[in-house]
Amino acid sequence: MTTLGGHITGTADAGTVHMGIGQRLWDDGVFVPEGDNTPQPVFVNALLARLGLLDAPRDKQESGIATWLQSNQPSKTLIISLERQGFGDLLH
């Protein structure tokens, strides 16, 4: 696997794999003792993953985030992430 112009290039059975820096692997897995509450997500992608909307159309993502915001208080970090990803209007 090599890096080429900001992309990771590797060889797979079906050919060459190109992965942009925005598609890098991340782990938002949180391990907590049984009975404890899972902490709220602090980035939009983590929230969308938790809602099962990571690959959903934008309108479904907006609807899911809006519904989540009705019963959850976002952290300052999540607010910044929402604004940077174009979901800031959902905060008001």
XYZ file of N, CA and C in Angstrom:
276
model
N 0.853 -1.168 0.000
C 0.000 0.000 0.000
C 0.901 1.234 0.000
N 0.578 2.195 -0.848
C 1.377 3.402 -0.956
C 0.476 4.624 -0.888
N 1.075 5.773 -0.633
C 0.329 7.023 -0.610
C 0.590 7.752 -1.911
N -0.459 8.225 -2.551
C -0.341 8.899 -3.836
C -1.276 10.096 -3.842
N -0.718 11.308 -3.820
C -1.536 12.517 -3.906
C -2.604 12.621 -2.840
N -2.296 12.288 -1.596
C -3.271 12.370 -0.518
C -4.209 11.188 -0.443
N -4.013 10.209 -1.301
C -4.849 9.021 -1.302
C -4.007 7.807 -0.949
N -4.635 6.861 -0.309
C -3.972 5.607 -0.004
C -4.318 4.655 -1.140
N -3.318 4.097 -1.743
C -3.530 3.179 -2.861
C -3.019 1.811 -2.466
N -3.811 0.810 -2.692
C -3.406 -0.546 -2.370
C -3.934 -1.497 -3.407
N -3.501 -2.718 -3.336
C -3.954 -3.720 -4.292
C -4.916 -4.665 -3.590
N -6.045 -4.884 -4.212
C -7.038 -5.813 -3.681
C -7.334 -6.844 -4.768
N -8.083 -7.868 -4.424
C -8.401 -8.921 -5.386
C -9.069 -8.367 -6.640
N -9.921 -7.360 -6.474
C -10.678 -6.829 -7.604
C -9.953 -5.691 -8.306
N -8.756 -5.325 -7.876
C -8.034 -4.231 -8.515
C -7.422 -3.306 -7.488
N -7.312 -2.042 -7.858
C -6.680 -1.055 -6.989
C -7.731 -0.371 -6.134
N -7.401 -0.131 -4.885
C -8.286 0.530 -3.943
C -7.768 1.940 -3.717
N -8.634 2.937 -3.858
C -8.277 4.325 -3.578
C -9.121 4.797 -2.406
N -8.477 5.348 -1.406
C -9.180 5.825 -0.237
C -8.706 7.235 0.059
N -9.613 8.204 -0.001
C -9.276 9.580 0.328
C -9.060 9.733 1.820
N -8.400 10.791 2.189
C -8.105 11.024 3.600
C -9.388 11.133 4.424
N -10.471 11.624 3.817
C -11.745 11.728 4.514
C -12.405 10.385 4.751
N -11.925 9.342 4.089
C -12.516 8.018 4.231
C -11.670 7.099 5.102
N -10.707 7.658 5.781
C -9.841 6.827 6.617
C -10.670 6.146 7.697
N -10.148 5.088 8.200
C -10.856 4.344 9.234
C -10.843 5.115 10.541
N -11.937 5.052 11.270
C -12.009 5.673 12.577
C -12.825 4.754 13.464
N -12.599 4.871 14.712
C -13.285 4.027 15.672
C -13.929 4.910 16.711
N -15.244 4.917 16.741
C -15.968 5.682 17.747
C -16.553 4.726 18.783
N -16.002 3.507 18.813
C -16.477 2.536 19.786
C -16.179 3.000 21.200
N -17.180 2.915 22.034
C -17.029 3.323 23.423
C -17.384 2.121 24.286
N -16.477 1.761 25.157
C -16.710 0.628 26.039
C -16.983 1.147 27.442
N -18.156 0.830 27.960
C -18.550 1.277 29.290
C -19.058 0.071 30.074
N -18.959 0.152 31.386
C -19.486 -0.952 32.201
C -20.985 -1.127 31.971
N -21.442 -2.359 32.105
C -22.858 -2.658 31.926
C -23.688 -1.793 32.871
N -24.754 -1.229 32.347
C -25.631 -0.388 33.152
C -25.293 1.094 33.055
N -24.071 1.435 32.619
C -23.699 2.840 32.450
C -24.214 3.343 31.107
N -24.444 4.634 31.035
C -24.886 5.240 29.785
C -23.710 5.435 28.842
N -23.945 5.216 27.567
C -22.932 5.466 26.550
C -22.814 6.972 26.356
N -21.606 7.509 26.335
C -21.456 8.955 26.139
C -22.007 9.387 24.787
N -22.446 10.628 24.722
C -22.959 11.161 23.470
C -21.827 11.317 22.454
N -22.150 11.197 21.180
C -21.132 11.396 20.142
C -20.668 12.850 20.126
N -19.425 13.059 19.706
C -18.885 14.420 19.669
C -18.598 14.892 18.247
N -18.805 14.039 17.247
C -18.615 14.406 15.855
C -19.824 13.949 15.042
N -20.133 14.669 13.972
C -21.292 14.355 13.143
C -21.254 12.919 12.635
N -20.111 12.472 12.125
C -20.048 11.110 11.597
C -20.358 10.067 12.661
N -19.926 10.309 13.883
C -20.228 9.378 14.965
C -21.721 9.373 15.270
N -22.340 10.552 15.244
C -23.781 10.646 15.474
C -24.544 9.938 14.353
N -24.151 10.205 13.123
C -24.817 9.562 11.991
C -24.648 8.049 12.026
N -23.474 7.585 12.424
C -23.244 6.141 12.544
C -24.145 5.551 13.623
N -24.233 6.231 14.737
C -25.085 5.745 15.833
C -26.549 5.692 15.411
N -26.959 6.658 14.574
C -28.343 6.700 14.108
C -28.591 5.779 12.917
N -27.527 5.162 12.409
C -27.649 4.295 11.250
C -27.872 5.073 9.958
N -27.376 6.321 9.921
C -27.621 7.198 8.782
C -26.349 7.661 8.095
N -25.249 7.005 8.348
C -23.970 7.449 7.809
C -23.982 7.526 6.285
N -24.596 6.564 5.616
C -24.638 6.543 4.157
C -26.009 6.941 3.606
N -26.862 7.497 4.443
C -28.216 7.871 4.026
C -28.188 9.175 3.224
N -29.236 9.425 2.447
C -29.338 10.709 1.750
C -29.358 11.872 2.747
N -28.916 13.018 2.288
C -28.781 14.193 3.161
C -30.084 14.530 3.894
N -31.233 14.473 3.211
C -32.487 14.837 3.870
C -32.831 13.890 5.016
N -32.505 12.618 4.865
C -32.740 11.658 5.954
C -31.771 11.901 7.107
N -30.526 12.272 6.798
C -29.563 12.616 7.836
C -30.058 13.826 8.630
N -30.528 14.848 7.925
C -31.030 16.054 8.597
C -32.205 15.725 9.504
N -33.122 14.916 9.009
C -34.286 14.526 9.803
C -33.869 13.750 11.050
N -32.939 12.821 10.887
C -32.468 12.030 12.027
C -31.757 12.875 13.066
N -30.917 13.793 12.602
C -30.203 14.680 13.532
C -31.191 15.586 14.250
N -32.158 16.143 13.511
C -33.163 17.019 14.126
C -33.938 16.283 15.210
N -34.312 15.044 14.930
C -35.037 14.237 15.918
C -34.152 13.986 17.139
N -32.890 13.650 16.918
C -31.958 13.392 18.021
C -31.794 14.646 18.880
N -31.707 15.810 18.229
C -31.512 17.072 18.960
C -32.714 17.449 19.819
N -33.893 16.941 19.495
C -35.085 17.243 20.289
C -34.997 16.683 21.705
N -34.246 15.603 21.875
C -34.172 14.985 23.198
C -32.741 14.869 23.731
N -31.790 15.497 23.064
C -30.392 15.448 23.500
C -29.755 16.826 23.399
N -28.888 17.139 24.342
C -28.136 18.392 24.330
C -26.759 18.109 23.740
N -26.447 18.683 22.572
C -25.139 18.414 21.956
C -24.011 19.098 22.719
N -22.858 18.465 22.726
C -21.674 19.067 23.345
C -21.183 20.212 22.460
N -20.295 21.039 23.008
C -19.725 22.135 22.219
C -18.995 21.594 20.992
N -18.305 20.469 21.163
C -17.584 19.863 20.043
C -18.549 19.391 18.964
N -19.664 18.793 19.349
C -20.647 18.338 18.370
C -21.290 19.531 17.673
N -21.542 20.612 18.396
C -22.099 21.825 17.778
C -21.165 22.333 16.689
N -19.883 22.399 16.996
C -18.892 22.844 16.009
C -18.886 21.911 14.806
N -18.917 20.607 15.063
C -18.916 19.621 13.988
C -20.174 19.752 13.125
N -21.320 19.943 13.756
C -22.570 20.116 13.009
C -22.489 21.347 12.110
N -21.964 22.432 12.650
C -21.839 23.665 11.869
C -20.876 23.479 10.703
N -19.747 22.843 10.938
C -18.751 22.634 9.874
C -19.241 21.705 8.782
N -20.131 20.789 9.133
C -20.641 19.822 8.148
C -21.934 20.299 7.488
N -22.329 21.541 7.789
C -23.518 22.109 7.137
C -24.836 21.774 7.789
N -24.809 21.299 9.038
C -26.036 20.988 9.763
C -26.351 22.024 10.834
N -25.656 23.147 10.824
C -25.812 24.167 11.863
C -27.206 24.726 11.969
N -27.944 24.788 10.853
C -29.304 25.325 10.884
C -30.241 24.460 11.724
N -29.880 23.214 11.953
C -30.702 22.322 12.769
C -30.628 22.652 14.259
N -29.634 23.457 14.624
C -29.428 23.807 16.030
C -30.384 24.898 16.512
N -31.042 25.570 15.593
C -31.868 26.730 15.958
C -33.332 26.458 15.745
